[in-house]
Short mmCIF file of C-alpha atoms and ligand atoms in Angstrom, two decimals:
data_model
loop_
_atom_site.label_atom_id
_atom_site.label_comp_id
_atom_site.label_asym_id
_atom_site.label_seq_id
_atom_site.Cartn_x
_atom_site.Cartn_y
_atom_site.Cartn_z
CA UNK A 232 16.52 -35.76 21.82
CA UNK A 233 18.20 -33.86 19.21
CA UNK A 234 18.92 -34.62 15.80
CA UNK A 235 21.16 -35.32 13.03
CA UNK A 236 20.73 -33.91 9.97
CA UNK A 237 22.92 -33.33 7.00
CA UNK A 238 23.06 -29.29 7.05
CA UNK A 239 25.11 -30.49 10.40
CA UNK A 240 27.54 -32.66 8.09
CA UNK A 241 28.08 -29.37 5.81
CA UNK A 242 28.30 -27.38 9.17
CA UNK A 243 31.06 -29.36 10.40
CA UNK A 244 32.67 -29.40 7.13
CA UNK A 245 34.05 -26.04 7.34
CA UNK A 246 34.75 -26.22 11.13
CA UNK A 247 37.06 -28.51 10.98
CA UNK A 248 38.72 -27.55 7.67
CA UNK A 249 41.62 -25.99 9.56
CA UNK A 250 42.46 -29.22 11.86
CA UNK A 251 42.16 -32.29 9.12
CA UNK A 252 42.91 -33.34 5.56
CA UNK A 253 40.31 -33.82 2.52
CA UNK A 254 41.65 -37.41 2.01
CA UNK A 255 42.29 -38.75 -1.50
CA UNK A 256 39.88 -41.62 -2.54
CA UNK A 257 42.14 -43.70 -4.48
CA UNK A 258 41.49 -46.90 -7.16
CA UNK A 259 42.66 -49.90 -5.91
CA UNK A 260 44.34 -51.76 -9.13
CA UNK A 261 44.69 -55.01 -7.26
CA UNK A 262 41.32 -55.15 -6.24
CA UNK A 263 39.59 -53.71 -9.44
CA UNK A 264 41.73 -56.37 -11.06
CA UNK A 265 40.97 -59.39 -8.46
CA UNK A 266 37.13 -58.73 -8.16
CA UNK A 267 36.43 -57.23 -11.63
CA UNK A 268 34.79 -54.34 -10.19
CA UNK A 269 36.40 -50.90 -9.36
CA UNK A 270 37.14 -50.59 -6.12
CA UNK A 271 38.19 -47.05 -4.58
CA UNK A 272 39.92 -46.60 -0.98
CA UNK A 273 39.46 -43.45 0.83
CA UNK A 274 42.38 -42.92 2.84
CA UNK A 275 41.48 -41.55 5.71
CA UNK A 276 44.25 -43.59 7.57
CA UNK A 277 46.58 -40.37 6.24
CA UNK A 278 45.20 -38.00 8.75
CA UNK A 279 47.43 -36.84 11.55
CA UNK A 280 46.82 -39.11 14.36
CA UNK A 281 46.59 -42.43 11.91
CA UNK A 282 42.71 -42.00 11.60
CA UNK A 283 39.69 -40.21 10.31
CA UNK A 284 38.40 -40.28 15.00
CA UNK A 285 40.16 -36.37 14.51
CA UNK A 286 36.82 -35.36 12.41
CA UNK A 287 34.85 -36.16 15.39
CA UNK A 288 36.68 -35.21 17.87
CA UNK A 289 37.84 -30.96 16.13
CA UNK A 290 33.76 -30.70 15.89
CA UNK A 291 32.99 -31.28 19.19
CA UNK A 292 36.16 -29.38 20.64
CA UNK A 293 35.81 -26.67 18.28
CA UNK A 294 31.97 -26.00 19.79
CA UNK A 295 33.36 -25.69 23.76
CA UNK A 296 33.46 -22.37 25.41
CA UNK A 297 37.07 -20.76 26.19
CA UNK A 298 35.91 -21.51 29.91
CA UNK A 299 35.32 -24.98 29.05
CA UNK A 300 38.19 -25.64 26.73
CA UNK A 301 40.62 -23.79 29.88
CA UNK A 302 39.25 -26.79 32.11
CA UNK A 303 40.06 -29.28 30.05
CA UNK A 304 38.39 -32.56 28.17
CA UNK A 305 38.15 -35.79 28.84
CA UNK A 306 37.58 -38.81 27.13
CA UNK A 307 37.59 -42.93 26.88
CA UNK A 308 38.68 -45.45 23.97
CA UNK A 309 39.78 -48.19 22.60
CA UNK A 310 42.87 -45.65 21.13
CA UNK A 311 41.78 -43.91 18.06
CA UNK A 312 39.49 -41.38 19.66
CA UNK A 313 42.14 -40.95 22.69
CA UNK A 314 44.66 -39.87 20.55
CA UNK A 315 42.39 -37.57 18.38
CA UNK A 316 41.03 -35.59 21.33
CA UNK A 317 45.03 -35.66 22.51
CA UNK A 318 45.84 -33.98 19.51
CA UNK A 319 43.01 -31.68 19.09
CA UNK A 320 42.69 -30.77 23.18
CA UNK A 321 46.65 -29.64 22.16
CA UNK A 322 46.18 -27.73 18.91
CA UNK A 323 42.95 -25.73 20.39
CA UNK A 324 45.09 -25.33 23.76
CA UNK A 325 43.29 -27.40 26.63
CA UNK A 326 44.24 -30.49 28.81
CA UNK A 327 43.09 -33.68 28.01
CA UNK A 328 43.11 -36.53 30.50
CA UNK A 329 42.32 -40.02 28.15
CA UNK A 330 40.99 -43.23 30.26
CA UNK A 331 42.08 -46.45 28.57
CA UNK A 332 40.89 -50.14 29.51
CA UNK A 333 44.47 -52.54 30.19
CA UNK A 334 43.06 -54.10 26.70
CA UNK A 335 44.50 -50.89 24.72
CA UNK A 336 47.68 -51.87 22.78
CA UNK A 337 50.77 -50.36 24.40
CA UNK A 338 51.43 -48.39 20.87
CA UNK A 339 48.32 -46.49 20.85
CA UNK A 340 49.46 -45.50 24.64
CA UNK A 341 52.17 -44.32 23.78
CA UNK A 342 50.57 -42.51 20.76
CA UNK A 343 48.31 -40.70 23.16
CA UNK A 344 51.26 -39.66 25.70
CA UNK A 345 53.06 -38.46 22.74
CA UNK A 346 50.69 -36.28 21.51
CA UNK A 347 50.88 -34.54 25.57
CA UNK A 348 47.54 -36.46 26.23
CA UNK A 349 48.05 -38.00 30.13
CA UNK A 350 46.36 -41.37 30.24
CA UNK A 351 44.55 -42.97 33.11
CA UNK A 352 44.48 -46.35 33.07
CA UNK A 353 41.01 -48.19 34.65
CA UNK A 354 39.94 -51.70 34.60
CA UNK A 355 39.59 -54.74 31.86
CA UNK A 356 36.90 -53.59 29.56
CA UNK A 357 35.94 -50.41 27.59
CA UNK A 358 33.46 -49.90 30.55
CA UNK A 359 35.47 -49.36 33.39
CA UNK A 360 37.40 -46.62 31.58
CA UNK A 361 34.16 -44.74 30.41
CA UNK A 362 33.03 -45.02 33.92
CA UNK A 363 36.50 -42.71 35.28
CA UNK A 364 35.85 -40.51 32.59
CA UNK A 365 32.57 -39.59 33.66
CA UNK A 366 34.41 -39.69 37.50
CA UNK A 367 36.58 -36.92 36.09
CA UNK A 368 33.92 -35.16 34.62
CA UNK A 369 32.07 -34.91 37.79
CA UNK A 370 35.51 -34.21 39.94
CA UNK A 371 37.33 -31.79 37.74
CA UNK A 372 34.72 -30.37 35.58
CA UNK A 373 36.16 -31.58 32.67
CA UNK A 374 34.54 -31.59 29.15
CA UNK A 375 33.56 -35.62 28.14
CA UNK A 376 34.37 -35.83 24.56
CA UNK A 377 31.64 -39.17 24.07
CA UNK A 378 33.27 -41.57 21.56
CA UNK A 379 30.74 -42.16 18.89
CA UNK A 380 26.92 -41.35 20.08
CA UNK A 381 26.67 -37.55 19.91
CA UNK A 382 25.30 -35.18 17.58
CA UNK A 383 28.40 -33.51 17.02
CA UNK A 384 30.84 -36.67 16.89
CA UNK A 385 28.30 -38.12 14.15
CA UNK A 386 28.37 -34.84 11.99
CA UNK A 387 32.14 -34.79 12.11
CA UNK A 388 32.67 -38.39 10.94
CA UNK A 389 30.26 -37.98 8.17
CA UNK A 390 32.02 -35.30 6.76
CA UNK A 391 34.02 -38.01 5.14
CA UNK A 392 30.83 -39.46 3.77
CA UNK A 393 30.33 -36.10 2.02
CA UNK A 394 34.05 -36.00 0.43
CA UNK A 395 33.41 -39.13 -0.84
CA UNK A 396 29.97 -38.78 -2.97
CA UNK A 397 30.85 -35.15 -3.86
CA UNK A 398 34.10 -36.58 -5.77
CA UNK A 399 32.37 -40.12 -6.60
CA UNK A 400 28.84 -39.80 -7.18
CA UNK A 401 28.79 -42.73 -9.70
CA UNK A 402 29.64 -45.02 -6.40
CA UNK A 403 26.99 -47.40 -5.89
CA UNK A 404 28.10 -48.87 -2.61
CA UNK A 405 30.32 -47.85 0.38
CA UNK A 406 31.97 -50.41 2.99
CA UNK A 407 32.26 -48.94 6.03
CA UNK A 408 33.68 -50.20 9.19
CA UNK A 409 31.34 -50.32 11.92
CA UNK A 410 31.87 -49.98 16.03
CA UNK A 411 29.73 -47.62 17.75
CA UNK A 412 28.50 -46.29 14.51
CA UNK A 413 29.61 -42.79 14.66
CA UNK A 414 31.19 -43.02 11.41
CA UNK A 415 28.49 -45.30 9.79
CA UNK A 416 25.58 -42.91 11.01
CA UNK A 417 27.35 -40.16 9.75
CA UNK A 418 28.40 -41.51 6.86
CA UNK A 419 24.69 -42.58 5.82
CA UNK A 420 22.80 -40.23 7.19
CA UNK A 421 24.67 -37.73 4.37
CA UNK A 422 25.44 -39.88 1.66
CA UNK A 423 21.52 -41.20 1.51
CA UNK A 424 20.21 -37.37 1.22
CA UNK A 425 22.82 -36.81 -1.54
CA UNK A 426 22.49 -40.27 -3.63
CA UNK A 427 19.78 -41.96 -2.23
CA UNK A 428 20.30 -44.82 -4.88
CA UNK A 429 24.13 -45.84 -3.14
CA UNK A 430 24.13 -48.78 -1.17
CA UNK A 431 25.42 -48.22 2.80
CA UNK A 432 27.10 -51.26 4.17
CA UNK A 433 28.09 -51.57 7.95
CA UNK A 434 31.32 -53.93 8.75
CA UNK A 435 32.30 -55.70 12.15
CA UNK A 436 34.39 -58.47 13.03
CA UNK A 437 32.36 -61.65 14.41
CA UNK A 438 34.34 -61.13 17.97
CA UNK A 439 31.84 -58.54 20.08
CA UNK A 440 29.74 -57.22 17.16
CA UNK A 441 27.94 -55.17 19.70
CA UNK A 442 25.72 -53.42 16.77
CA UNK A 443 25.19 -55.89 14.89
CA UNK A 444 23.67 -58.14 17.30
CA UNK A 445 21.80 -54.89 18.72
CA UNK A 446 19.67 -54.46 15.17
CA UNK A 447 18.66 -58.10 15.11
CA UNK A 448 17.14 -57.77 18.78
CA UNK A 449 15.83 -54.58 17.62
CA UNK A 450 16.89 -52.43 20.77
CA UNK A 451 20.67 -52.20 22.19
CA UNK A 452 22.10 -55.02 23.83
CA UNK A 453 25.06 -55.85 25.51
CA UNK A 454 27.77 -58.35 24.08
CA UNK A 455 30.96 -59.67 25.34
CA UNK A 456 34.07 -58.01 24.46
CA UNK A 457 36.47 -60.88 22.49
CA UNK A 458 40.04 -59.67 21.89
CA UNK A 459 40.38 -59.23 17.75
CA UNK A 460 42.61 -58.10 14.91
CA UNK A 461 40.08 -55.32 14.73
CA UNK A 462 40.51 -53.89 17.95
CA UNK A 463 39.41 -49.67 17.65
CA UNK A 464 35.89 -52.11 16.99
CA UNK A 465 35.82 -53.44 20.42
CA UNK A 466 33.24 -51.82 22.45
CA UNK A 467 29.67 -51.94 23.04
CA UNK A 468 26.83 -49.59 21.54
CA UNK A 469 25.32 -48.36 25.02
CA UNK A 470 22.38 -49.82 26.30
CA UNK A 471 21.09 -45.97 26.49
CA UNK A 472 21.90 -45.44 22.82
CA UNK A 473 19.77 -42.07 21.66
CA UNK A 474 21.19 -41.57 17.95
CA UNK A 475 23.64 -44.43 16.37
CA UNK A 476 21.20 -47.22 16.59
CA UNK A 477 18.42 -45.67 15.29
CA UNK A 478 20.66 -44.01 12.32
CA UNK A 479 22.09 -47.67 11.48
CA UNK A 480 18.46 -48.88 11.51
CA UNK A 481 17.21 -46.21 9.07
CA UNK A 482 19.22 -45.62 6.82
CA UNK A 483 22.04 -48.49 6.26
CA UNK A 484 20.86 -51.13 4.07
CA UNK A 485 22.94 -54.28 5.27
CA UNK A 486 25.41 -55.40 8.43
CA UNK A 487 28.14 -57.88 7.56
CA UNK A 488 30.26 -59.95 9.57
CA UNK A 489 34.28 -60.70 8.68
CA UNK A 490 36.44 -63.15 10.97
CA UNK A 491 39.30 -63.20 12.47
CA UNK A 492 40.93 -65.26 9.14
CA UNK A 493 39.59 -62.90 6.53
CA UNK A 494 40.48 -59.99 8.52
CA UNK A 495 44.29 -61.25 8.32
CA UNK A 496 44.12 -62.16 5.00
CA UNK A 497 42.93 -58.25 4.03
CA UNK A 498 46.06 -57.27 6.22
CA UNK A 499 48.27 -59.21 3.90
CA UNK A 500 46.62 -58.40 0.76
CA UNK A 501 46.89 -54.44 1.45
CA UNK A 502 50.85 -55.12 2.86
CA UNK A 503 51.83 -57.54 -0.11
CA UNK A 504 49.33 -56.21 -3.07
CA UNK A 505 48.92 -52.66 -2.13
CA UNK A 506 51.79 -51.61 -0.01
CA UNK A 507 49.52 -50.14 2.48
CA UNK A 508 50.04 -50.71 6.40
CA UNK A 509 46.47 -50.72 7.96
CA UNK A 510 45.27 -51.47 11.16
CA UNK A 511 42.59 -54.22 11.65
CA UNK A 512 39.65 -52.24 11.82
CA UNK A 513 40.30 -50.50 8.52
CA UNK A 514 40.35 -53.87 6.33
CA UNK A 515 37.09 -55.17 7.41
CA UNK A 516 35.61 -54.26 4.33
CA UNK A 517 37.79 -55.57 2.09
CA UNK A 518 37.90 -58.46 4.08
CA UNK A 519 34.50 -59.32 3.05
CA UNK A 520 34.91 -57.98 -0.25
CA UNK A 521 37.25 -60.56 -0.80
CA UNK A 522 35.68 -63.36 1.72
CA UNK A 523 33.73 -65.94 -0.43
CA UNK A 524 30.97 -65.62 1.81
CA UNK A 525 29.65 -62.78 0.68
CA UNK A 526 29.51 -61.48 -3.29
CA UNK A 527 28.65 -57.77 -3.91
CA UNK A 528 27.04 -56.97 -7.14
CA UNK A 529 27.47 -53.34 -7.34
CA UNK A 530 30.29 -52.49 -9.96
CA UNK A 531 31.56 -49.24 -8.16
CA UNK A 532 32.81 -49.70 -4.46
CA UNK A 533 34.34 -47.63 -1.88
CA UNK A 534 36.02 -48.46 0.97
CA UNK A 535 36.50 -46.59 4.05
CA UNK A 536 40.14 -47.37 5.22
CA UNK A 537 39.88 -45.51 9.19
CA UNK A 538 43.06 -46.40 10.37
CA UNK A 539 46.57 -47.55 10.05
CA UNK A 540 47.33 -47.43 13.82
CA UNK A 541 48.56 -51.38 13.82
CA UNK A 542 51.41 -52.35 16.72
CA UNK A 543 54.38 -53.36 13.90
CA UNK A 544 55.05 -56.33 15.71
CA UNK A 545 51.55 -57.61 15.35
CA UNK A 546 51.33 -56.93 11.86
CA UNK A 547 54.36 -59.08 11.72
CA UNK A 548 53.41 -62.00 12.94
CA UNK A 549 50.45 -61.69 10.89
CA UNK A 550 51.78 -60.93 7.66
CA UNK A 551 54.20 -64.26 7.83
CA UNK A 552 51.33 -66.22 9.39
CA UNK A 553 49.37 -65.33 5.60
CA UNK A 554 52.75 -66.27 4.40
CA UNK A 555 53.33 -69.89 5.67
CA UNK A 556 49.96 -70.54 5.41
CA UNK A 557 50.19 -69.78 1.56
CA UNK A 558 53.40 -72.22 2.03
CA UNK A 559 55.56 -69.64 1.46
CA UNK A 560 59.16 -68.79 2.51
CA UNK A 561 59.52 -67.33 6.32
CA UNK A 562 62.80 -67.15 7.45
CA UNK A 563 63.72 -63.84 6.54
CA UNK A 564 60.34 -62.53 8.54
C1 PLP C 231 36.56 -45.92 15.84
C2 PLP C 231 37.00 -46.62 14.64
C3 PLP C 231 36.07 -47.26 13.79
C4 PLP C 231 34.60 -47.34 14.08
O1 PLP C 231 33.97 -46.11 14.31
P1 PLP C 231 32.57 -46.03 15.07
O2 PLP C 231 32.12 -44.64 14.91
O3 PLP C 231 32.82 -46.39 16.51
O4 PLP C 231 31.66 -47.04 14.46
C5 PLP C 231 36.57 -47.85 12.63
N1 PLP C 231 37.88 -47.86 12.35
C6 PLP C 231 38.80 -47.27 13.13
C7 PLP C 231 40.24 -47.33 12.75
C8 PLP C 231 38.40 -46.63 14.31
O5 PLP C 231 39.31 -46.06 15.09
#
């Protein structure tokens, strides 16, 4: 089994200069001012495709052969990483045939097919599309792009990590949301060789925390998948897991859980307070920042905000849900 370490972080760094943006990492005033802490966001919802899945996905493309990249890639998602590999498979010059579950929204399939990805949809769950991919892999000899659990996936995601304590190295904790844990292995893995002393925190929604549950049984295990507000989290670890479960377990220093409620209320609080449209997975962490469940003692924060891919309608509904339920004024919604 290979490994990750963080001269692979730096690595990727410069490979993937060309293809994505060095994100600003940004005060929040409403939340410095609500919690009494500072708060930074790194907005990594600005890159192209509406999330930070393009760090991943230019490493691993970027490493392919020409033969390889002239047969094409393939990959499977819940949306994010499908439309990253889209875009990159175009802007390095190869096919790429995405595999969605029905489950995907219809805006992040139509994302994909913009970007001149041609999706193939199979089945009800995350599973049944990863299982075509790996058909397609076999049948056409295409290149699987894996979603999270791969050397050079992990490398590329935690480039973001090292953006973030090379500008802020006076943060004590980072919030990070937390599927597969691509990003959150990354992520740690570099920040804790850098500034051992800052605090790693892993996020999911309590709908299908597939890693979460997988560190308290202390192996990877399987968990329903639950629809949720934070859908790009949906999606299990893999029982065969070789690198993002053992990177959570060594060097992240807490899991937390948000629900469905708190992730809607962070939806309205970044719409109404911050004029910022996220997507569901992005606001976990400041959905238990600001969830009365949990307190945080560190005085510095960061968040990770990975995505603003949200269907508009959804956000919507959810924005004048917050609002009645605050009693205020709907009509005009
Ligand atoms: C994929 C994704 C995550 C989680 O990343 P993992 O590496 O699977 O843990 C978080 N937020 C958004 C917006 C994503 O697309």
């Amino acid at each position: 089994m290979g490994r990750i370490n963080s001269l692979e972080i730096f690595r990727a760094r410069k490979r993937i200069a060309p293809y994505i943006h060095k994100t600003p990492l940004l005060p929040s005033l409403s939340l410095c001012a609500s919690l009494g802490k500072r708060v930074y966001l790194k907005m990594d919802m600005l890159q192209e495709t509406g999330s930070f899945k393009v760090r991943g996905a230019a490493n691993f493309i970027s490493h392919l052969s020409s033969k390889e990249r002239e047969r094409g890639v393939v990959a499977y998602s819940t949306g994010n990483h499908g439309k990253a590999v889209a875009y990159m498979a175009k802007r390095m010059g190869c096919k790429a045939k995405i595999c969605l579950s029905s489950l995907v929204p219809e805006n992040k399939r139509r994302g994909i097919e913009e970007l001149g990805g041609e999706v193939v949809i199979s089945g009800q769950a995350q599973d049944e599309a990863k299982e075509r991919a790996k058909e397609l892999e076999e049948e056409e000899g295409l290149s699987l792009v894996p979603p999270f659990d791969d050397p050079l996936i992990i490398s590329g995601q935690g480039t973001m990590g090292l953006e973030i304590i090379e500008e802020r190295p006076e943060v004590e904790a980072l919030l990070v949301p937390l599927s597969g844990g691509g990003l959150l292995g990354g992520v740690a893995q570099v920040v804790k060789r850098i500034s051992p002393q800052c605090r790693i925190y892993g996020i999911s929604m309590e709908r299908g925390a597939a890693m979460h549950a997988s560190q308290k049984a202390g192996c990877p295990v399987l968990v329903e998948e639950e629809s949720t507000l934070a859908d790009s989290l949906q999606g299990g670890i893999l029982l065969d897991n070789q690198y993002t479960f053992s990177l959570v377990r060594e060097h992240v220093d807490d899991l937390f859980l948000v629900t469905e409620e708190e992730i809607e209320r962070a939806l309205w609080w970044f719409f109404f307070q911050e004029n910022l449209i996220l997507e569901g997975a992005a606001v976990v962490g400041a959905a238990a920042l600001l969830s009365p469940r949990y307190s945080f003692k560190e005085k510095e924060m960061a968040l990770i905000l990975s995505g603003r891919n949200i269907d508009g309608k959804l956000l919507i509904d959810v924005v004048g849900r917050e609002r009645r339920a605050k009693g205020e004024i709907v009509d005009d919604l």
